Short mmCIF file of N, CA and C in Angstrom, two decimals:
data_model
loop_
_atom_site.label_atom_id
_atom_site.label_comp_id
_atom_site.label_asym_id
_atom_site.label_seq_id
_atom_site.Cartn_x
_atom_site.Cartn_y
_atom_site.Cartn_z
N UNK A 1 36.43 314.61 -108.80
CA UNK A 1 37.35 315.84 -109.07
C UNK A 1 35.94 316.69 -109.90
N UNK A 2 36.25 317.90 -109.20
CA UNK A 2 35.47 319.13 -109.87
C UNK A 2 35.95 319.64 -111.19
N UNK A 3 34.92 319.61 -112.25
CA UNK A 3 35.01 320.22 -113.19
C UNK A 3 35.52 321.94 -113.25
N UNK A 4 35.66 322.27 -114.18
CA UNK A 4 36.04 323.95 -114.39
C UNK A 4 34.98 324.48 -114.24
N UNK A 5 33.90 324.53 -114.78
CA UNK A 5 32.42 324.36 -114.69
C UNK A 5 32.01 324.26 -113.25
N UNK A 6 32.45 323.48 -112.54
CA UNK A 6 31.87 323.28 -111.03
C UNK A 6 32.78 324.73 -110.40
N UNK A 7 34.15 324.21 -110.66
CA UNK A 7 35.07 325.54 -109.83
C UNK A 7 34.45 327.16 -110.26
N UNK A 8 34.14 327.17 -111.43
CA UNK A 8 33.53 328.55 -111.89
C UNK A 8 32.35 328.63 -110.97
N UNK A 9 31.47 328.13 -111.24
CA UNK A 9 30.23 328.34 -110.24
C UNK A 9 30.30 328.57 -108.70
N UNK A 10 31.11 327.22 -108.40
CA UNK A 10 31.58 327.92 -106.93
C UNK A 10 32.52 328.98 -106.25
N UNK A 11 32.72 329.75 -107.43
CA UNK A 11 33.93 330.95 -107.01
C UNK A 11 32.78 332.06 -107.12
N UNK A 12 31.97 331.68 -108.16
CA UNK A 12 31.14 332.33 -107.81
C UNK A 12 29.94 332.85 -107.30
N UNK A 13 29.32 331.40 -106.44
CA UNK A 13 28.49 331.51 -105.25
C UNK A 13 29.33 331.56 -104.10
N UNK A 14 30.40 331.11 -103.45
CA UNK A 14 31.21 331.46 -102.38
C UNK A 14 31.43 332.83 -102.06
N UNK A 15 31.84 333.04 -100.90
CA UNK A 15 32.86 333.96 -100.44
C UNK A 15 33.87 333.09 -99.47
N UNK A 16 34.91 334.25 -98.98
CA UNK A 16 36.08 333.94 -98.20
C UNK A 16 36.82 333.06 -98.45
N UNK A 17 37.21 331.81 -97.52
CA UNK A 17 38.06 330.97 -97.55
C UNK A 17 37.57 329.77 -99.13
N UNK A 18 36.24 329.54 -98.91
CA UNK A 18 35.68 329.04 -100.25
C UNK A 18 35.82 329.29 -101.51
N UNK A 19 35.65 330.87 -101.36
CA UNK A 19 35.88 331.35 -103.00
C UNK A 19 37.60 331.21 -103.17
N UNK A 20 38.31 331.66 -102.51
CA UNK A 20 39.77 331.66 -102.24
C UNK A 20 40.36 330.22 -103.16
N UNK A 21 39.73 328.99 -102.53
CA UNK A 21 40.10 327.67 -102.39
C UNK A 21 39.55 327.56 -104.11
N UNK A 22 38.48 327.75 -104.63
CA UNK A 22 37.73 327.91 -105.88
C UNK A 22 38.94 328.26 -106.80
N UNK A 23 38.78 329.61 -106.47
CA UNK A 23 39.80 330.68 -107.30
C UNK A 23 41.40 329.77 -107.64
N UNK A 24 41.92 329.50 -106.64
CA UNK A 24 43.14 328.71 -106.46
C UNK A 24 43.04 327.82 -107.64
N UNK A 25 41.97 326.74 -107.33
CA UNK A 25 42.09 325.38 -107.99
C UNK A 25 41.91 325.87 -109.35
N UNK A 26 40.91 326.66 -110.02
CA UNK A 26 40.63 327.50 -111.07
C UNK A 26 42.53 327.64 -111.86
N UNK A 27 43.20 328.66 -111.12
CA UNK A 27 44.18 329.27 -111.36
C UNK A 27 45.10 328.18 -111.82
N UNK A 28 45.01 326.84 -111.34
CA UNK A 28 45.90 325.75 -111.40
C UNK A 28 45.59 324.93 -112.61
N UNK A 29 44.09 324.92 -113.13
CA UNK A 29 44.08 324.37 -114.25
C UNK A 29 44.34 324.79 -115.50
N UNK A 30 44.98 325.94 -115.60
CA UNK A 30 45.39 326.35 -117.17
C UNK A 30 44.50 326.54 -118.35
N UNK A 31 44.77 325.19 -119.45
CA UNK A 31 44.02 326.45 -120.66
C UNK A 31 42.61 325.55 -120.44
N UNK A 32 42.69 324.54 -119.47
CA UNK A 32 41.17 323.89 -119.44
C UNK A 32 40.01 325.13 -118.68
N UNK A 33 40.29 325.39 -117.49
CA UNK A 33 39.98 327.01 -117.14
C UNK A 33 40.04 328.31 -117.92
N UNK A 34 40.57 328.17 -118.85
CA UNK A 34 40.76 329.63 -119.30
C UNK A 34 39.59 329.26 -120.70
N UNK A 35 39.12 328.16 -120.77
CA UNK A 35 37.86 327.73 -121.62
C UNK A 35 37.05 327.92 -121.22
N UNK A 36 37.11 327.60 -120.01
CA UNK A 36 35.26 327.92 -119.21
C UNK A 36 35.37 329.06 -118.81
N UNK A 37 36.18 330.12 -118.48
CA UNK A 37 36.18 331.19 -118.12
C UNK A 37 35.81 331.92 -119.49
N UNK A 38 36.53 331.92 -120.49
CA UNK A 38 36.40 332.74 -121.52
C UNK A 38 34.67 332.67 -121.92
N UNK A 39 34.02 331.53 -121.52
CA UNK A 39 32.45 331.38 -121.85
C UNK A 39 31.92 332.77 -121.17
N UNK A 40 32.45 333.19 -119.83
CA UNK A 40 32.02 334.28 -119.49
C UNK A 40 32.27 335.65 -119.47
N UNK A 41 32.92 336.09 -120.38
CA UNK A 41 33.43 337.36 -120.93
C UNK A 41 32.11 338.15 -121.20
N UNK A 42 31.42 337.51 -122.23
CA UNK A 42 30.21 338.38 -122.41
C UNK A 42 28.92 337.78 -121.73
N UNK A 43 28.96 337.30 -120.50
CA UNK A 43 27.68 337.44 -119.57
C UNK A 43 27.14 338.83 -119.23
N UNK A 44 25.89 338.27 -118.91
CA UNK A 44 24.92 339.64 -118.95
C UNK A 44 25.38 340.34 -117.79
N UNK A 45 25.62 339.48 -116.60
CA UNK A 45 26.01 339.78 -115.53
C UNK A 45 27.28 340.13 -115.10
N UNK A 46 27.65 341.31 -114.10
CA UNK A 46 28.97 341.75 -114.41
C UNK A 46 29.64 341.26 -113.19
N UNK A 47 29.39 340.35 -111.93
CA UNK A 47 30.39 339.14 -111.43
C UNK A 47 31.01 338.27 -112.04
N UNK A 48 30.57 337.40 -112.90
CA UNK A 48 30.98 336.34 -113.89
C UNK A 48 31.90 337.05 -115.14
N UNK A 49 31.17 337.85 -115.32
CA UNK A 49 32.24 338.93 -116.27
C UNK A 49 33.60 339.28 -115.56
N UNK A 50 33.78 340.10 -114.74
CA UNK A 50 34.42 340.48 -113.73
C UNK A 50 35.60 339.37 -113.27
N UNK A 51 35.00 338.25 -112.84
CA UNK A 51 35.67 336.62 -112.64
C UNK A 51 36.01 336.34 -113.61
N UNK A 52 35.95 336.35 -114.74
CA UNK A 52 36.47 335.58 -115.82
C UNK A 52 37.88 336.66 -116.25
N UNK A 53 37.55 337.98 -116.78
CA UNK A 53 38.26 338.91 -117.21
C UNK A 53 39.45 339.07 -116.27
N UNK A 54 39.54 338.82 -114.99
CA UNK A 54 40.45 338.85 -113.98
C UNK A 54 41.15 337.40 -113.57
N UNK A 55 40.62 336.77 -113.79
CA UNK A 55 41.13 335.20 -114.23
C UNK A 55 42.02 334.82 -114.91
N UNK A 56 41.63 334.91 -116.36
CA UNK A 56 42.38 334.46 -118.06
C UNK A 56 43.29 334.83 -117.88
N UNK A 57 43.73 336.34 -117.51
CA UNK A 57 45.21 336.53 -117.80
C UNK A 57 46.11 336.17 -116.47
N UNK A 58 45.41 335.88 -115.37
CA UNK A 58 46.33 335.40 -114.11
C UNK A 58 46.71 334.00 -114.83
N UNK A 59 45.79 333.65 -114.58
CA UNK A 59 45.85 332.02 -115.31
C UNK A 59 47.16 331.89 -116.25
N UNK A 60 46.66 332.84 -117.39
CA UNK A 60 47.68 332.83 -118.49
C UNK A 60 49.04 333.31 -117.87
N UNK A 61 49.81 333.45 -116.59
CA UNK A 61 50.68 333.93 -116.31
C UNK A 61 50.94 335.50 -116.95
N UNK A 62 50.07 336.47 -117.32
CA UNK A 62 50.18 337.65 -117.91
C UNK A 62 49.73 338.72 -116.68
N UNK A 63 49.50 338.44 -115.49
CA UNK A 63 49.61 339.27 -114.77
C UNK A 63 50.09 339.26 -113.05
N UNK A 64 52.00 339.36 -113.27
CA UNK A 64 52.32 339.05 -112.27
C UNK A 64 52.05 340.29 -111.07
N UNK A 65 51.72 341.14 -111.65
CA UNK A 65 51.16 342.15 -110.32
C UNK A 65 50.09 341.74 -109.60
N UNK A 66 49.29 340.95 -109.73
CA UNK A 66 48.18 340.65 -108.88
C UNK A 66 49.07 340.00 -107.52
N UNK A 67 50.11 338.96 -107.74
CA UNK A 67 50.53 338.22 -106.82
C UNK A 67 51.22 339.49 -105.90
N UNK A 68 51.98 340.13 -106.68
CA UNK A 68 52.56 340.84 -106.10
C UNK A 68 51.41 342.17 -104.82
N UNK A 69 50.85 342.71 -105.51
CA UNK A 69 49.75 343.83 -104.97
C UNK A 69 49.14 342.81 -103.74
N UNK A 70 48.69 341.59 -103.76
CA UNK A 70 47.85 340.70 -102.99
C UNK A 70 48.91 340.53 -101.51
N UNK A 71 50.35 340.31 -102.48
CA UNK A 71 51.31 339.68 -101.23
C UNK A 71 51.54 341.14 -100.05
N UNK A 72 51.36 342.05 -100.56
CA UNK A 72 51.43 343.40 -100.34
C UNK A 72 50.60 344.18 -99.15
N UNK A 73 49.20 343.46 -99.76
CA UNK A 73 48.21 343.87 -98.75
C UNK A 73 48.18 342.90 -97.67
N UNK A 74 48.48 341.23 -97.60
CA UNK A 74 48.39 340.60 -96.70
C UNK A 74 49.96 340.33 -95.76
N UNK A 75 50.55 340.88 -96.38
CA UNK A 75 52.02 341.33 -95.36
C UNK A 75 51.81 342.30 -94.54
N UNK A 76 51.01 343.53 -95.20
CA UNK A 76 50.90 345.15 -94.19
C UNK A 76 50.56 344.97 -92.99
N UNK A 77 49.63 344.19 -92.64
CA UNK A 77 49.33 344.05 -91.44
C UNK A 77 50.24 343.94 -90.38
N UNK A 78 51.17 342.92 -90.34
CA UNK A 78 52.13 342.47 -89.95
C UNK A 78 53.50 343.67 -89.99
N UNK A 79 53.40 344.38 -90.67
CA UNK A 79 54.27 345.19 -90.35
C UNK A 79 53.81 346.40 -90.16
N UNK A 80 52.48 346.85 -90.27
CA UNK A 80 52.30 347.59 -89.24
C UNK A 80 52.12 347.53 -87.78
N UNK A 81 51.53 346.28 -87.53
CA UNK A 81 51.42 346.22 -86.15
C UNK A 81 52.86 346.69 -85.24
N UNK A 82 53.55 346.81 -86.09
CA UNK A 82 55.21 346.75 -85.30
C UNK A 82 55.70 348.12 -84.85
N UNK A 83 54.61 348.91 -85.80
CA UNK A 83 54.58 350.68 -85.35
C UNK A 83 53.87 351.05 -84.48
N UNK A 84 53.75 352.21 -84.73
CA UNK A 84 52.92 353.19 -83.65
C UNK A 84 51.34 353.23 -84.22
N UNK A 85 51.49 353.37 -85.32
CA UNK A 85 50.49 353.91 -86.09
C UNK A 85 49.13 352.55 -85.61
N UNK A 86 49.44 351.10 -85.47
CA UNK A 86 49.04 349.87 -86.00
C UNK A 86 47.70 349.69 -87.03
N UNK A 87 47.27 350.51 -87.63
CA UNK A 87 46.31 350.24 -88.47
C UNK A 87 47.11 351.11 -89.70
N UNK A 88 46.91 350.60 -91.21
CA UNK A 88 47.44 351.05 -92.43
C UNK A 88 46.60 351.93 -92.75
N UNK A 89 46.93 353.33 -93.02
CA UNK A 89 46.09 354.29 -93.91
C UNK A 89 45.39 353.90 -94.83
N UNK A 90 44.23 353.93 -95.21
CA UNK A 90 43.69 353.80 -96.46
C UNK A 90 44.28 354.91 -97.87
N UNK A 91 44.54 355.48 -97.23
CA UNK A 91 45.27 356.46 -98.11
C UNK A 91 46.67 356.11 -98.83
N UNK A 92 46.98 355.83 -97.32
CA UNK A 92 48.57 355.33 -97.71
C UNK A 92 48.62 354.05 -98.65
N UNK A 93 47.44 352.84 -98.39
CA UNK A 93 47.55 352.04 -99.22
C UNK A 93 47.39 352.17 -100.79
N UNK A 94 46.31 352.92 -100.45
CA UNK A 94 45.79 353.74 -102.05
C UNK A 94 47.06 354.09 -102.90
N UNK A 95 47.68 354.83 -102.17
CA UNK A 95 49.15 355.75 -102.83
C UNK A 95 50.03 354.73 -103.11
N UNK A 96 50.31 353.46 -102.35
CA UNK A 96 51.20 352.87 -102.83
C UNK A 96 50.67 351.66 -103.93
N UNK A 97 49.66 351.55 -103.99
CA UNK A 97 49.27 350.71 -105.13
C UNK A 97 49.46 351.14 -106.48
N UNK A 98 48.70 352.48 -106.42
CA UNK A 98 48.84 353.35 -107.18
C UNK A 98 50.09 353.79 -107.87
N UNK A 99 51.20 353.89 -107.07
CA UNK A 99 52.21 354.49 -107.59
C UNK A 99 53.13 353.10 -108.08
N UNK A 100 53.06 351.59 -107.39
CA UNK A 100 53.43 350.59 -107.79
C UNK A 100 53.11 349.74 -108.68
N UNK A 101 51.64 349.90 -109.13
CA UNK A 101 51.05 348.60 -109.99
C UNK A 101 50.06 349.82 -111.19
N UNK A 102 49.86 351.07 -110.84
CA UNK A 102 48.82 352.28 -111.53
C UNK A 102 47.72 351.10 -111.56
N UNK A 103 46.91 351.18 -112.87
CA UNK A 103 45.47 350.46 -112.66
C UNK A 103 45.53 349.06 -112.88
N UNK A 104 46.69 348.50 -112.90
CA UNK A 104 47.14 347.19 -113.47
C UNK A 104 46.21 346.09 -112.45
N UNK A 105 45.82 346.44 -111.12
CA UNK A 105 45.71 345.51 -110.48
C UNK A 105 44.05 345.86 -109.73
N UNK A 106 43.38 346.86 -110.49
CA UNK A 106 42.18 347.60 -110.04
C UNK A 106 41.22 346.09 -109.79
N UNK A 107 41.14 345.40 -111.07
CA UNK A 107 40.10 344.36 -110.90
C UNK A 107 40.48 343.23 -110.19
N UNK A 108 41.53 342.88 -109.81
CA UNK A 108 41.75 342.07 -108.73
C UNK A 108 41.31 342.00 -107.37
N UNK A 109 41.87 343.55 -107.22
CA UNK A 109 41.23 344.06 -106.09
C UNK A 109 39.67 344.17 -105.77
N UNK A 110 39.10 344.63 -107.02
CA UNK A 110 37.54 344.62 -106.83
C UNK A 110 36.97 343.47 -106.69
N UNK A 111 37.60 342.19 -107.15
CA UNK A 111 37.32 341.14 -107.25
C UNK A 111 37.53 340.49 -105.78
N UNK A 112 38.50 340.51 -104.81
CA UNK A 112 38.65 340.28 -103.63
C UNK A 112 37.80 340.83 -102.58
N UNK A 113 37.26 342.44 -102.81
CA UNK A 113 36.82 343.34 -101.95
C UNK A 113 35.53 342.53 -102.18
N UNK A 114 35.09 342.16 -103.32
CA UNK A 114 33.83 341.57 -103.40
C UNK A 114 33.19 340.17 -102.69
N UNK A 115 34.49 339.13 -103.19
CA UNK A 115 34.06 337.84 -102.67
C UNK A 115 35.14 337.66 -101.66
N UNK A 116 35.82 338.61 -100.77
CA UNK A 116 36.68 338.28 -99.74
C UNK A 116 36.20 339.56 -99.09
N UNK A 117 35.02 339.70 -98.40
CA UNK A 117 34.95 340.81 -97.53
C UNK A 117 35.49 340.90 -96.38
N UNK A 118 35.47 342.73 -95.75
CA UNK A 118 36.08 342.30 -94.58
C UNK A 118 35.26 343.38 -93.54
N UNK A 119 35.29 343.01 -92.39
CA UNK A 119 34.29 344.32 -92.03
C UNK A 119 34.79 345.89 -92.07
N UNK A 120 35.75 345.87 -92.90
CA UNK A 120 36.61 347.34 -93.20
C UNK A 120 36.35 347.38 -94.78
N UNK A 121 35.39 346.46 -95.63
CA UNK A 121 35.32 346.60 -96.77
C UNK A 121 34.61 347.87 -97.24
N UNK A 122 33.50 348.81 -96.53
CA UNK A 122 32.95 349.97 -96.99
C UNK A 122 34.16 351.22 -96.83
N UNK A 123 34.66 351.08 -96.05
CA UNK A 123 35.88 352.29 -96.11
C UNK A 123 37.03 351.87 -97.02
N UNK A 124 37.27 350.53 -97.01
CA UNK A 124 38.65 350.45 -98.34
C UNK A 124 37.77 351.13 -99.87
N UNK A 125 36.48 350.59 -100.08
CA UNK A 125 35.69 350.83 -101.03
C UNK A 125 35.91 352.24 -101.23
N UNK A 126 35.11 353.11 -100.15
CA UNK A 126 35.41 354.76 -100.32
C UNK A 126 36.94 355.09 -100.72
N UNK A 127 38.04 354.64 -99.95
CA UNK A 127 39.41 355.30 -100.31
C UNK A 127 39.70 354.93 -101.59
N UNK A 128 39.23 353.75 -102.49
CA UNK A 128 39.64 353.62 -103.69
C UNK A 128 38.93 354.29 -104.65
N UNK A 129 37.57 354.61 -104.24
CA UNK A 129 37.04 355.51 -105.26
C UNK A 129 37.14 357.06 -105.17
N UNK A 130 37.62 357.47 -103.60
CA UNK A 130 37.73 358.77 -103.58
C UNK A 130 39.49 358.99 -104.23
N UNK A 131 40.55 357.79 -104.32
CA UNK A 131 41.68 357.53 -105.08
C UNK A 131 41.52 357.87 -106.46
N UNK A 132 40.60 357.38 -107.16
CA UNK A 132 40.12 356.82 -108.55
C UNK A 132 39.76 358.51 -108.64
N UNK A 133 38.96 358.80 -108.33
CA UNK A 133 38.25 360.11 -108.42
C UNK A 133 39.05 361.41 -108.53
N UNK A 134 39.96 361.49 -107.65
CA UNK A 134 40.99 362.29 -107.47
C UNK A 134 41.55 362.74 -108.82
N UNK A 135 42.04 361.53 -109.44
CA UNK A 135 42.77 361.30 -110.76
C UNK A 135 42.20 360.94 -111.87
N UNK A 136 40.47 361.51 -111.78
CA UNK A 136 39.73 361.53 -112.46
C UNK A 136 39.43 360.06 -113.56
N UNK A 137 39.96 359.41 -112.98
CA UNK A 137 39.89 358.03 -113.79
C UNK A 137 38.57 357.43 -113.51
N UNK A 138 37.80 356.81 -114.62
CA UNK A 138 37.04 356.16 -114.68
C UNK A 138 37.16 354.40 -114.48
N UNK A 139 36.23 353.94 -113.39
CA UNK A 139 35.99 352.95 -113.19
C UNK A 139 35.67 351.57 -114.42
N UNK A 140 36.36 350.53 -114.18
CA UNK A 140 35.77 349.53 -115.48
C UNK A 140 34.66 349.54 -115.17
N UNK A 141 33.48 349.55 -116.12
CA UNK A 141 32.28 349.06 -115.75
C UNK A 141 31.83 348.01 -115.45
N UNK A 142 32.68 347.00 -115.00
CA UNK A 142 32.27 345.36 -113.93
C UNK A 142 32.97 345.87 -112.59
N UNK A 143 33.85 346.98 -112.38
CA UNK A 143 34.07 346.92 -111.10
C UNK A 143 33.13 348.23 -110.66
N UNK A 144 32.37 349.22 -111.29
CA UNK A 144 31.59 350.04 -111.03
C UNK A 144 30.10 349.14 -110.38
N UNK A 145 29.78 348.27 -111.27
CA UNK A 145 28.68 347.07 -111.26
C UNK A 145 28.72 346.59 -109.93
N UNK A 146 29.99 346.23 -109.48
CA UNK A 146 30.18 345.07 -108.24
C UNK A 146 30.31 345.96 -107.15
N UNK A 147 30.77 347.31 -107.06
CA UNK A 147 31.47 347.86 -105.88
C UNK A 147 30.59 348.88 -105.69
N UNK A 148 29.63 349.90 -106.20
CA UNK A 148 28.91 350.55 -106.47
C UNK A 148 28.09 350.56 -104.89
N UNK A 149 28.45 352.02 -104.18
CA UNK A 149 27.43 351.45 -103.04
C UNK A 149 25.70 351.21 -102.94
N UNK A 150 25.39 350.17 -102.33
CA UNK A 150 24.08 349.85 -102.16
C UNK A 150 22.79 351.31 -102.21
N UNK A 151 21.70 351.13 -103.00
CA UNK A 151 20.49 352.24 -102.72
C UNK A 151 19.97 352.42 -101.02
N UNK A 152 19.71 353.26 -100.62
CA UNK A 152 19.16 353.55 -99.17
C UNK A 152 18.32 352.09 -99.27
N UNK A 153 17.62 351.99 -100.26
CA UNK A 153 16.21 351.09 -100.00
C UNK A 153 16.81 349.49 -100.17
N UNK A 154 17.97 349.23 -100.23
CA UNK A 154 18.77 347.98 -100.61
C UNK A 154 19.75 347.45 -99.49
N UNK A 155 19.65 348.60 -98.70
CA UNK A 155 20.79 348.63 -97.41
C UNK A 155 20.37 347.33 -96.54
N UNK A 156 21.08 346.72 -95.71
CA UNK A 156 20.42 345.71 -94.69
C UNK A 156 20.51 346.44 -93.26
#
């Protein structure tokens, strides 16, 4: 059986389904996971801090909006597929999330964008950055550090 530290390191170093599996296992571990995650709240690297800041309240049951927002995003393609539009509008998604969840799901969405990337990741990031900029809202430092566009010399 993996320890909470093993699961944290796995969540940190993986993406897609492997990340989602490690995250789910951590979320089920309760107080033991909170103890491990708490060790990373002051980590100098932004991604471990973001992971800890996002998962601790989720494990403690303090962020029910995380599940609701993720369920919305997961169901959206099925609903849109039944319409002539065929693809969800980034501005529509941002508007819905802002209207229903305000800033309560920013960190979980940033974490998912980083850890479960999609081919549409750059477009989604740009849409969310534009929405936040339109409201003159600053991004949390961890979100800024993990979602900022790469400098031209670092781009693939």
